[in-house]
mmCIF file of C-alpha atoms in Angstrom:
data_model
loop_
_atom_site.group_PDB
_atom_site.id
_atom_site.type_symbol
_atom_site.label_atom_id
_atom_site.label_comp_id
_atom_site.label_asym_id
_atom_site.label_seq_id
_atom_site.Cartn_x
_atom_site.Cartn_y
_atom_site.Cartn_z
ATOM 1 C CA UNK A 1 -46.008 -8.491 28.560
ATOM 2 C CA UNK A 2 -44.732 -9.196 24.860
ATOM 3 C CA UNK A 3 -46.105 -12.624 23.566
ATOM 4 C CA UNK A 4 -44.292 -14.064 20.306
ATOM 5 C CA UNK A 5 -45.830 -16.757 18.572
ATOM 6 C CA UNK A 6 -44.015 -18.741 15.625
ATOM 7 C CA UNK A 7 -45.913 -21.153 13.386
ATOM 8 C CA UNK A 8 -43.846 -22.818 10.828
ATOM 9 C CA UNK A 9 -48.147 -23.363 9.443
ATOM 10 C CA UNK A 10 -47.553 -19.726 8.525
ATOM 11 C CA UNK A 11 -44.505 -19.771 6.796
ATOM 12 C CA UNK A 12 -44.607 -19.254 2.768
ATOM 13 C CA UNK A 13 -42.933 -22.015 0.399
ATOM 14 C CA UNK A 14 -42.803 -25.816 0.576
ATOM 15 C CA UNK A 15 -42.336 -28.315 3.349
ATOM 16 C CA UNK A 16 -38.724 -27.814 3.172
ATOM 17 C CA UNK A 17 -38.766 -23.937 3.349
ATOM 18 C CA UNK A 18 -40.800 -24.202 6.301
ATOM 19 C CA UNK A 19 -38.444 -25.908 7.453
ATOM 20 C CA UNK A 20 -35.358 -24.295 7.196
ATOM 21 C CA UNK A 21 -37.266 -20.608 8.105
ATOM 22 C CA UNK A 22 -38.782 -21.761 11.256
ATOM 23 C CA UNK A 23 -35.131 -23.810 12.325
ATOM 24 C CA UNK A 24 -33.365 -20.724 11.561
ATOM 25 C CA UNK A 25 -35.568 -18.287 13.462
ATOM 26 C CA UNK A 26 -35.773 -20.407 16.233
ATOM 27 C CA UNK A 27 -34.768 -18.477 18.858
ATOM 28 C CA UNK A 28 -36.485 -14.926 17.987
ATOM 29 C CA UNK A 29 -36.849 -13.150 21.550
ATOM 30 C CA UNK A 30 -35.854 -16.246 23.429
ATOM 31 C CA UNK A 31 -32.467 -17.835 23.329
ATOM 32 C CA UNK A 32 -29.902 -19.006 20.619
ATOM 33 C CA UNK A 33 -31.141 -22.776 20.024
ATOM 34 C CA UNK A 34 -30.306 -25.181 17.336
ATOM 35 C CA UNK A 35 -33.302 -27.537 15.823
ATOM 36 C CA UNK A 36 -32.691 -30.952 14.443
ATOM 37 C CA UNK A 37 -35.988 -31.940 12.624
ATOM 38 C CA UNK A 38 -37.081 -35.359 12.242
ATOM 39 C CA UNK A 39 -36.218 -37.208 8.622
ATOM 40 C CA UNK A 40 -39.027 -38.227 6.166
ATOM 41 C CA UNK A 41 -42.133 -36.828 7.907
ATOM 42 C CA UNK A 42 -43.943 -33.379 7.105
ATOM 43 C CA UNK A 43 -42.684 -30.513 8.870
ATOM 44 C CA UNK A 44 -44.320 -28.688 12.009
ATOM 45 C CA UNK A 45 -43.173 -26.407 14.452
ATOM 46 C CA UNK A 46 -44.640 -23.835 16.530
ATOM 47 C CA UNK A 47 -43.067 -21.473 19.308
ATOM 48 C CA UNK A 48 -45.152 -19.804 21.618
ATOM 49 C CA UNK A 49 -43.503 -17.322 24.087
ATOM 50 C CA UNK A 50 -44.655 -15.106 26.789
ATOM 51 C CA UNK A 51 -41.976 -12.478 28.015
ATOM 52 C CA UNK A 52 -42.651 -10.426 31.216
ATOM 53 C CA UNK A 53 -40.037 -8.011 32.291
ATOM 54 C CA UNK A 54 -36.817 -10.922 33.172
ATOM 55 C CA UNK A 55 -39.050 -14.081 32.714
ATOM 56 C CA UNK A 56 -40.253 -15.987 29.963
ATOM 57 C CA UNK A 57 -42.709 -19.084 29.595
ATOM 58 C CA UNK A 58 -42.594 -20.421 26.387
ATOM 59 C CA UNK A 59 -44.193 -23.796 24.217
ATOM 60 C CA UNK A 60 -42.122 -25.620 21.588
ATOM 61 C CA UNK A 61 -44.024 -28.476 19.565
ATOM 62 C CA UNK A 62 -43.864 -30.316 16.753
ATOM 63 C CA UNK A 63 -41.395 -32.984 14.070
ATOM 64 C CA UNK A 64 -38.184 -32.173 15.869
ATOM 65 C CA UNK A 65 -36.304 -34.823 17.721
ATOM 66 C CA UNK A 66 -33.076 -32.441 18.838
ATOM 67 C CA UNK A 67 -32.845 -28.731 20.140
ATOM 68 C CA UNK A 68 -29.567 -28.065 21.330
ATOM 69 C CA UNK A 69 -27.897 -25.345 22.787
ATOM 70 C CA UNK A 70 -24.016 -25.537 22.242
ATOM 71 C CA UNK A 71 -21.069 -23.491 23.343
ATOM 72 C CA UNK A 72 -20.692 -21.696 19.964
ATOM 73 C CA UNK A 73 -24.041 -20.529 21.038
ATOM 74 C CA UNK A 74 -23.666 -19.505 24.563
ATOM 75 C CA UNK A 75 -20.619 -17.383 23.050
ATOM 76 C CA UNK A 76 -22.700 -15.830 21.121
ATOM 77 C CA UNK A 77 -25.803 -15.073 23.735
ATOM 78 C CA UNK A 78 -24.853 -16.230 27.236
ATOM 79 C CA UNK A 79 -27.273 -15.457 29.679
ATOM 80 C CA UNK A 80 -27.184 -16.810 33.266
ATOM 81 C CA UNK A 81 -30.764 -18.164 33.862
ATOM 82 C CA UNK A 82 -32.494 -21.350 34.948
ATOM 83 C CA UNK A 83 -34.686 -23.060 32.715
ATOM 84 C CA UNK A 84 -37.213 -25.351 34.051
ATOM 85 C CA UNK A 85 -38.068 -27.679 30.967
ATOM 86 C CA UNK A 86 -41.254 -29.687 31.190
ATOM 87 C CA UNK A 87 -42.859 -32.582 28.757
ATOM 88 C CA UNK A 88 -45.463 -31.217 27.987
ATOM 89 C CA UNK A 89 -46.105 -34.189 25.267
ATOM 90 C CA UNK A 90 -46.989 -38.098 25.621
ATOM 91 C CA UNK A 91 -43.824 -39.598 24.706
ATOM 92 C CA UNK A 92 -40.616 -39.639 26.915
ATOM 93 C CA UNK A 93 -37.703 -37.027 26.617
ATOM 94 C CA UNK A 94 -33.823 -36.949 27.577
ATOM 95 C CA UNK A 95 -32.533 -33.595 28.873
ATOM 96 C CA UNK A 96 -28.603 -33.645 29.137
ATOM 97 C CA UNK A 97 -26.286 -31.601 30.660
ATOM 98 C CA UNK A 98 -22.942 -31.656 32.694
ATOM 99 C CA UNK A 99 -22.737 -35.224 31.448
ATOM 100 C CA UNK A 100 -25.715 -36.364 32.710
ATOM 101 C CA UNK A 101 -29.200 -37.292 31.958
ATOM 102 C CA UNK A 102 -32.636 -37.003 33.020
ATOM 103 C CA UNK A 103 -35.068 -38.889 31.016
ATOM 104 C CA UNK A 104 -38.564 -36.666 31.730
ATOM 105 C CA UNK A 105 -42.144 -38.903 31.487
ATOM 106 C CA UNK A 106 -45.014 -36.854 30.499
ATOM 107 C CA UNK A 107 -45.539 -34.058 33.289
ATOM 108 C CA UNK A 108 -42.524 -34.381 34.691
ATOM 109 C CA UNK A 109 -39.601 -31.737 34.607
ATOM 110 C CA UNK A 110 -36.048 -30.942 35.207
ATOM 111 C CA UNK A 111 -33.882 -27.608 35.708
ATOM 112 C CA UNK A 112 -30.701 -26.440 33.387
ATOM 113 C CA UNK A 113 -28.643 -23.626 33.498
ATOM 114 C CA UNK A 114 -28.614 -21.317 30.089
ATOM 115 C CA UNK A 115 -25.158 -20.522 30.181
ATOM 116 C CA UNK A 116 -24.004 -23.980 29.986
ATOM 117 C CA UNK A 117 -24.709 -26.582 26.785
ATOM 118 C CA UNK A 118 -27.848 -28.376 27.103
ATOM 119 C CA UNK A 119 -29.362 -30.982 24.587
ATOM 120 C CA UNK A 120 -33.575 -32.291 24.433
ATOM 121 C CA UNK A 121 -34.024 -35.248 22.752
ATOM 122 C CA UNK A 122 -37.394 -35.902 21.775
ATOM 123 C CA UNK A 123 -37.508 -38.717 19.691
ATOM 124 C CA UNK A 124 -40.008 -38.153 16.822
ATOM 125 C CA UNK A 125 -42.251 -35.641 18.605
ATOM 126 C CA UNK A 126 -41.615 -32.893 20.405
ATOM 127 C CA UNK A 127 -43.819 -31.050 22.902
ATOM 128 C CA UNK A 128 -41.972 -28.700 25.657
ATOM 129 C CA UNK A 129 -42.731 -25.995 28.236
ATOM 130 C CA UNK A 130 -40.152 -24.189 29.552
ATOM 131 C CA UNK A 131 -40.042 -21.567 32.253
ATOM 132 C CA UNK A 132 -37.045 -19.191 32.469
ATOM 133 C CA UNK A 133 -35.923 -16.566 35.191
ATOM 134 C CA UNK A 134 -32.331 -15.518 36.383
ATOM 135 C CA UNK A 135 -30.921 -17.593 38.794
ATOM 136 C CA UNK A 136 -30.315 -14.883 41.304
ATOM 137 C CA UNK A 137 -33.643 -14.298 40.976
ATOM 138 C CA UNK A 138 -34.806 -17.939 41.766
ATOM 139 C CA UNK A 139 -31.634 -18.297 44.500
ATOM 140 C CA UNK A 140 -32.831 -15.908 46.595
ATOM 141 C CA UNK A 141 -35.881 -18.104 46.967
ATOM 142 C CA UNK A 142 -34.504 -21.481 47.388
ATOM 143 C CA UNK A 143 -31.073 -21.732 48.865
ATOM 144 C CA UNK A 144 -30.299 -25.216 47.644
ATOM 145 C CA UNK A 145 -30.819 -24.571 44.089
ATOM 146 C CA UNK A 146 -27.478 -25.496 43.127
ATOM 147 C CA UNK A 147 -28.500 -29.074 44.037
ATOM 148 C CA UNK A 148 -31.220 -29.686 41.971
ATOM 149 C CA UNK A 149 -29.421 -28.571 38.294
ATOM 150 C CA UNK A 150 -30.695 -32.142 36.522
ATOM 151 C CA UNK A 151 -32.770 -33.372 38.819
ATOM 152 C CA UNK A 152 -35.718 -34.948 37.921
ATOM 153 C CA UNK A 153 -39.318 -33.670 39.471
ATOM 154 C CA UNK A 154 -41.937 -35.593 39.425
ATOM 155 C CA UNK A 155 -45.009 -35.060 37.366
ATOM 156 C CA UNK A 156 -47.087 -35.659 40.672
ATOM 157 C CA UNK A 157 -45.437 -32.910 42.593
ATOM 158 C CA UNK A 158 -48.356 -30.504 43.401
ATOM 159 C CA UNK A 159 -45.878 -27.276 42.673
ATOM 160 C CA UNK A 160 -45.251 -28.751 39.236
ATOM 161 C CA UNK A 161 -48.984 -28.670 38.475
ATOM 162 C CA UNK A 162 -49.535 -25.424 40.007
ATOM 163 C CA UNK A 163 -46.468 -24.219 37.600
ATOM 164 C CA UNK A 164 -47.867 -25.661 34.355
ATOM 165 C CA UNK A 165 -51.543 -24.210 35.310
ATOM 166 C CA UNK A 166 -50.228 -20.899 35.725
ATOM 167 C CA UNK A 167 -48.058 -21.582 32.445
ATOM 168 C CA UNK A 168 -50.882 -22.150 30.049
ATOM 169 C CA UNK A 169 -53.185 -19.161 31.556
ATOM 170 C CA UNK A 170 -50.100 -16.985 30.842
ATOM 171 C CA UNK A 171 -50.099 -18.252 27.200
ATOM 172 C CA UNK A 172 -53.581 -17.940 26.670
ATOM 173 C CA UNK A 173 -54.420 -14.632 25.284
ATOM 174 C CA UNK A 174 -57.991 -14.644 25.709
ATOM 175 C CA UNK A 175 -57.605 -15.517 29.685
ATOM 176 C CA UNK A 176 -55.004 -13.509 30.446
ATOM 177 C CA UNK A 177 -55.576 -9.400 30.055
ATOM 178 C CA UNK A 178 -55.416 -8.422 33.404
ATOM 179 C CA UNK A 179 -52.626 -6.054 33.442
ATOM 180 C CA UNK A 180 -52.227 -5.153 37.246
ATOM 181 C CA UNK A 181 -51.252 -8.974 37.396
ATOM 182 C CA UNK A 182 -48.851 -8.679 34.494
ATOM 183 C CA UNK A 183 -46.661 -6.475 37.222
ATOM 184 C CA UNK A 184 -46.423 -9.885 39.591
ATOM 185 C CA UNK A 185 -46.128 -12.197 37.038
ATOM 186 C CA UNK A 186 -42.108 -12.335 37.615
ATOM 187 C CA UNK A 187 -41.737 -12.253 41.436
ATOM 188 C CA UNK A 188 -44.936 -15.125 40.544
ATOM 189 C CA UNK A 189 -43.145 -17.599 38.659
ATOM 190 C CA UNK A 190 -40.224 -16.968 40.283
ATOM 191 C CA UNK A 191 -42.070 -18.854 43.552
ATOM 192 C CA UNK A 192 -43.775 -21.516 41.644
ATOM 193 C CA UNK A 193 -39.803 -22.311 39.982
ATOM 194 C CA UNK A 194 -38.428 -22.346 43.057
ATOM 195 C CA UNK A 195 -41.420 -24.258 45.265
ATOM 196 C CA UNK A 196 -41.012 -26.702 42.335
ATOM 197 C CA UNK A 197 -37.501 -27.298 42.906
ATOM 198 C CA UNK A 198 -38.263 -27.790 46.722
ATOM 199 C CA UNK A 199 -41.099 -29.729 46.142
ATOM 200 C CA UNK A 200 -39.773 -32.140 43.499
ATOM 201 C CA UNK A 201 -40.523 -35.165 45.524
ATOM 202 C CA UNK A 202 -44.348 -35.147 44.764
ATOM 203 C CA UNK A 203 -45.349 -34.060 48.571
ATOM 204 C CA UNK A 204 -48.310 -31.942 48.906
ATOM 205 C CA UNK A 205 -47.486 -28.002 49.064
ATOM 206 C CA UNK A 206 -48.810 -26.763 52.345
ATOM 207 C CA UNK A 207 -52.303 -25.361 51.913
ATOM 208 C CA UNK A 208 -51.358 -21.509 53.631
ATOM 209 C CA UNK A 209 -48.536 -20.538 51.492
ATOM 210 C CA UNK A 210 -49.923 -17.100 50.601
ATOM 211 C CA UNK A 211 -47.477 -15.063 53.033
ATOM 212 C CA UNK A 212 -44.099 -17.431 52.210
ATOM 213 C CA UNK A 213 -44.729 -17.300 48.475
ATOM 214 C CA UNK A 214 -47.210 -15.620 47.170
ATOM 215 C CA UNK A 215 -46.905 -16.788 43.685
ATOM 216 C CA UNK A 216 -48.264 -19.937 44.372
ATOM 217 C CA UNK A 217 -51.861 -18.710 45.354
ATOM 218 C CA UNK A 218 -52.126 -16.635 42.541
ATOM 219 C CA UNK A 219 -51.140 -19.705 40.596
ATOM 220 C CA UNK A 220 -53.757 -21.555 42.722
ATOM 221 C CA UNK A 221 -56.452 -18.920 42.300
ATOM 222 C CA UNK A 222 -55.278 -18.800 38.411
ATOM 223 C CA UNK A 223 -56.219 -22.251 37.978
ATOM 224 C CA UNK A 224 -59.478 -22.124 40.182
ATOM 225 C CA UNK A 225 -61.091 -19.217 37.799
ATOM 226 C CA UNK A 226 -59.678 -21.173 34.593
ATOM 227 C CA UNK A 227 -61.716 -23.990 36.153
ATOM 228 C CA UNK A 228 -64.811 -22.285 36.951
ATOM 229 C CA UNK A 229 -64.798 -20.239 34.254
ATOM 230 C CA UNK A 230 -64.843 -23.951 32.229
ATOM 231 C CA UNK A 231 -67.955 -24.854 34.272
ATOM 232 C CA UNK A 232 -69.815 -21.705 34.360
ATOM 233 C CA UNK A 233 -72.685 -22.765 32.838
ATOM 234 C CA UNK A 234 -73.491 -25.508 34.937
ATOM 235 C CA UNK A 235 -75.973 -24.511 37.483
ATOM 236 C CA UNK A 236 -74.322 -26.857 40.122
ATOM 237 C CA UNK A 237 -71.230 -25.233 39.819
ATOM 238 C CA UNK A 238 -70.395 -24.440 43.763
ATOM 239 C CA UNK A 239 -66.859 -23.973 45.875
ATOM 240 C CA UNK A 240 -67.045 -27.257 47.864
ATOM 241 C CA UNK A 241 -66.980 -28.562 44.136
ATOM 242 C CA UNK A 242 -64.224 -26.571 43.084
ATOM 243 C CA UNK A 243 -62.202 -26.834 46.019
ATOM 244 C CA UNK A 244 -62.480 -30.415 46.145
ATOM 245 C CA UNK A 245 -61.074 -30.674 42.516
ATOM 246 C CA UNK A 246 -58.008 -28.644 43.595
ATOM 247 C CA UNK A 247 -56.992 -30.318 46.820
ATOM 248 C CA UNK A 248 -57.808 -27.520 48.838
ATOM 249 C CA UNK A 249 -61.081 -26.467 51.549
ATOM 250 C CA UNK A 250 -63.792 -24.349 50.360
ATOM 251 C CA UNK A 251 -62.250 -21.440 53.119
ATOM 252 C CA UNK A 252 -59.422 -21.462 51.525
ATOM 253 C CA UNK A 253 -61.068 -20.908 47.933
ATOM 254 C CA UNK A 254 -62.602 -18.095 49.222
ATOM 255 C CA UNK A 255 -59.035 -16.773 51.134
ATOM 256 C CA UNK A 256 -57.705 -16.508 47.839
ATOM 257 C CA UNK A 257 -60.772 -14.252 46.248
ATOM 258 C CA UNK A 258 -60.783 -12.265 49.539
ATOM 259 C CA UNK A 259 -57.052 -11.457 48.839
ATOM 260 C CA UNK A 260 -58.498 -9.182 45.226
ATOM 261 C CA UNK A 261 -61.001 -7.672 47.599
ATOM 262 C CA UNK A 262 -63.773 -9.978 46.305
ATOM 263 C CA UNK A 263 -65.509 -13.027 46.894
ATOM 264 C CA UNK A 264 -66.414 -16.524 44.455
ATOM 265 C CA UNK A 265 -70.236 -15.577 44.479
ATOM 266 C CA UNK A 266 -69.218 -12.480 42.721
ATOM 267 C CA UNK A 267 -66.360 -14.108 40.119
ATOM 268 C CA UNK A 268 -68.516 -16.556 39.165
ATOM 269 C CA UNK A 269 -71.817 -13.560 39.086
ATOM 270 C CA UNK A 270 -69.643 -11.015 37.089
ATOM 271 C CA UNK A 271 -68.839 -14.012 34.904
ATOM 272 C CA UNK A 272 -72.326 -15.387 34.175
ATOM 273 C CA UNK A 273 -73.618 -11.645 33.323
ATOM 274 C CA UNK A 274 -70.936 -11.199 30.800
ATOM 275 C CA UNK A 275 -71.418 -14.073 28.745
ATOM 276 C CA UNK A 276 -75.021 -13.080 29.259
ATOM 277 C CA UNK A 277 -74.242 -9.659 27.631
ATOM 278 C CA UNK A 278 -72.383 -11.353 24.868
ATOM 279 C CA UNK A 279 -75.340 -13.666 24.151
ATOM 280 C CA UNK A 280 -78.451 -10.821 23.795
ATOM 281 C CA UNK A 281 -76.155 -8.733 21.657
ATOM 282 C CA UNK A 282 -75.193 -11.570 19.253
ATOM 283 C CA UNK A 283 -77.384 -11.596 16.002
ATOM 284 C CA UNK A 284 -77.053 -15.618 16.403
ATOM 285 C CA UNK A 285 -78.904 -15.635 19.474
ATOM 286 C CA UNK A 286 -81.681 -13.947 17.827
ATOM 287 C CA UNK A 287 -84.071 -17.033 18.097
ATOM 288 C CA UNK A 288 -83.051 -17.658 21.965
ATOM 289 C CA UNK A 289 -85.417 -16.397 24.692
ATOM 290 C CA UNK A 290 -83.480 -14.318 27.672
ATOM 291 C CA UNK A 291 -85.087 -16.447 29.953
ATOM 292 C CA UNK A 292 -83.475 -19.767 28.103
ATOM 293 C CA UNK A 293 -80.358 -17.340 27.160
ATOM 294 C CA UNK A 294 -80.300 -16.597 30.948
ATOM 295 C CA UNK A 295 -80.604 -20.362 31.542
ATOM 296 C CA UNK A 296 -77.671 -21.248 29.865
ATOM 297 C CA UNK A 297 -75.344 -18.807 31.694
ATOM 298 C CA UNK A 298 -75.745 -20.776 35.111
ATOM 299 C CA UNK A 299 -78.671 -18.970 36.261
ATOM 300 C CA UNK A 300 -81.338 -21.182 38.234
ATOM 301 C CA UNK A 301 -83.896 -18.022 38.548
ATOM 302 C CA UNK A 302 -84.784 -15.837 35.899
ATOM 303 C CA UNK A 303 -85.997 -12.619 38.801
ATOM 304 C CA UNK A 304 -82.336 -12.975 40.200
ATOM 305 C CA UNK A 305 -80.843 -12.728 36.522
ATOM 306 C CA UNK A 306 -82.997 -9.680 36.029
ATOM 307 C CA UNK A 307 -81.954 -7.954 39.165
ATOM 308 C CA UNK A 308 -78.437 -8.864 38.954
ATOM 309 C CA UNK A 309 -78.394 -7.644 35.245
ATOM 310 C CA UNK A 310 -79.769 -4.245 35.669
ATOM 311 C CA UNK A 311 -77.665 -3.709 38.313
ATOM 312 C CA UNK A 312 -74.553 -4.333 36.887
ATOM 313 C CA UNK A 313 -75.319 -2.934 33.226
ATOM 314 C CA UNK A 314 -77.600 -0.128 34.002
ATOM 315 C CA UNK A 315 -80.392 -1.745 31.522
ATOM 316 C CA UNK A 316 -82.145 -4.357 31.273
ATOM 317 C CA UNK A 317 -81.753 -7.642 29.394
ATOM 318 C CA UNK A 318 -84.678 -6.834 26.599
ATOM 319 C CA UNK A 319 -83.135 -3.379 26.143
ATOM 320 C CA UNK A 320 -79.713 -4.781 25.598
ATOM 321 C CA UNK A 321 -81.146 -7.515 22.734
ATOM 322 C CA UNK A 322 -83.179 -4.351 21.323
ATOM 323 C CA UNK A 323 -80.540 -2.517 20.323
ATOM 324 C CA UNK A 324 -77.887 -5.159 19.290
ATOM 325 C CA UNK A 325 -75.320 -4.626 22.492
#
């Protein structure tokens, strides 16, 4: 996957040169776009894009009240793909297209089509996510998508929150390096687009969806690690917990590890030892004990952290702070 990141913070010169750089490079890697930046108050802007193979999720924040997309520059780069925009900030925004409007609370989204003009308007503040595929690549998984160009989807809709999830794991660089995934990420976000679209009523998304669209569990089981890997050093952390935050029953929590060939006990064990690791081989931990180090992982008994330790590192946790990782 190629991630592009744009920060106007970055940029040499004054307020003004920032500006005018960032505006005009606007669409590097993504789409021609026009900026219209909001009078009298310091510039920011930042663009934050994840490309993988056809798709793209990308961020755009900061003072700009327009971003347009107009016929001059469709000529120029006209692409036939949906675009699923999302506020992604706490004021209201108006997407227009065809003539009509679709004024988006925070959360809640609405679907374009790139190869026709399109306009945002943010107000004074602009924070958007916006997910883009081909539309025969979304078509083939929802029939009806014609129907739904400007439709407004609901910020409740669980699909939606499964998308934007699975959105800001992609964008994180730290969370996301596993590059066997990388491969599904299309055919992934593909299904959440579409189930999205299908779902834009707010109704619940039925719980065994891994066969119809499998994009959705790993979007489901993308969000559950985020969310344990938040928690993992609480030593209460447990899958009733975790599934019971997600909507979902602890079987099907562990469905979705079963699918990678492992289980939760082991995600959240692998997990724990790591940060472990990182811990006895940081010179700022120096003054810790690996009993208290151990406690602070998640670990409830210090003979299990042992065990588990020397098992899955060959060495053992005093040899490890010895020589400095």
């Amino acid at each position: 996957m190629q991630r592009i990141v744009f920060d106007a913070a970055g940029l040499a010169g004054d307020d003004a040169a920032r500006k005018d750089e960032w505006i005009a490079s606007l669409s590097s890697g993504y789409a021609r776009l026009n900026a219209d930046p909001v009078a009298g108050r310091p510039f920011r802007g930042e663009l934050r894009i994840v490309l993988a193979d056809d798709v793209s999720v990308g961020t755009v924040q900061g003072t700009v009240k327009t971003i347009a997309r107009t016929a001059a520059d469709i000529a120029v780069h006209n692409t036939d793909n949906l675009v699923l925009l999302c506020n992604a900030g706490a004021a209201p925004i108006r997407i227009e297209q065809r003539g009509r409007s679709a004024d988006l609370a925070t959360g809640a989204a609405t679907m374009i089509r790139q190869c026709e003009p399109s306009w945002v308007r943010a107000g004074t503040d602009c924070r958007l996510l916006a997910l883009q595929a081909p539309w025969s690549r979304v078509r083939a998984r929802a029939a009806s998508l014609d129907d739904h160009t400007m439709r407004p989807l609901a910020a409740s809709s669980a699909a939606l929150a499964l998308m934007r999830a699975y959105a800001a794991v992609l964008l994180d660089d730290r969370r996301f390096r596993d590059a066997a995934l990388a491969r599904l990420v299309p055919a992934h976000l593909a299904d959440l687009i579409a189930a999205a679209i299908d779902g834009g009523d707010g109704d619940a998304i039925a719980v065994d969806v891994t066969a119809a669209r499998p994009g959705i569990a790993a979007a489901r089981l993308g969000a559950i690690k985020a969310d344990i890997l938040a928690g993992l050093t609480s030593r209460t952390l447990s899958v009733g917990a975790i599934a019971a935050r997600h909507g979902v029953t602890p079987r099907y929590v562990h469905r979705l590890f079963e699918q990678e060939g492992a289980t939760f006990s082991e995600f959240v064990l692998a997990n724990r030892l790591e940060r472990a690791h990182a811990m006895l081989a940081a010179a700022g931990c120096d003054d810790r004990s690996i009993g208290a180090i151990a406690f602070a992982c998640g670990f409830n008994d210090l003979s299990h952290f042992n065990r588990s330790f020397r098992r899955r590192f060959g060495t053992t946790p005093s040899a490890i702070r010895a020589r400095g990782g």
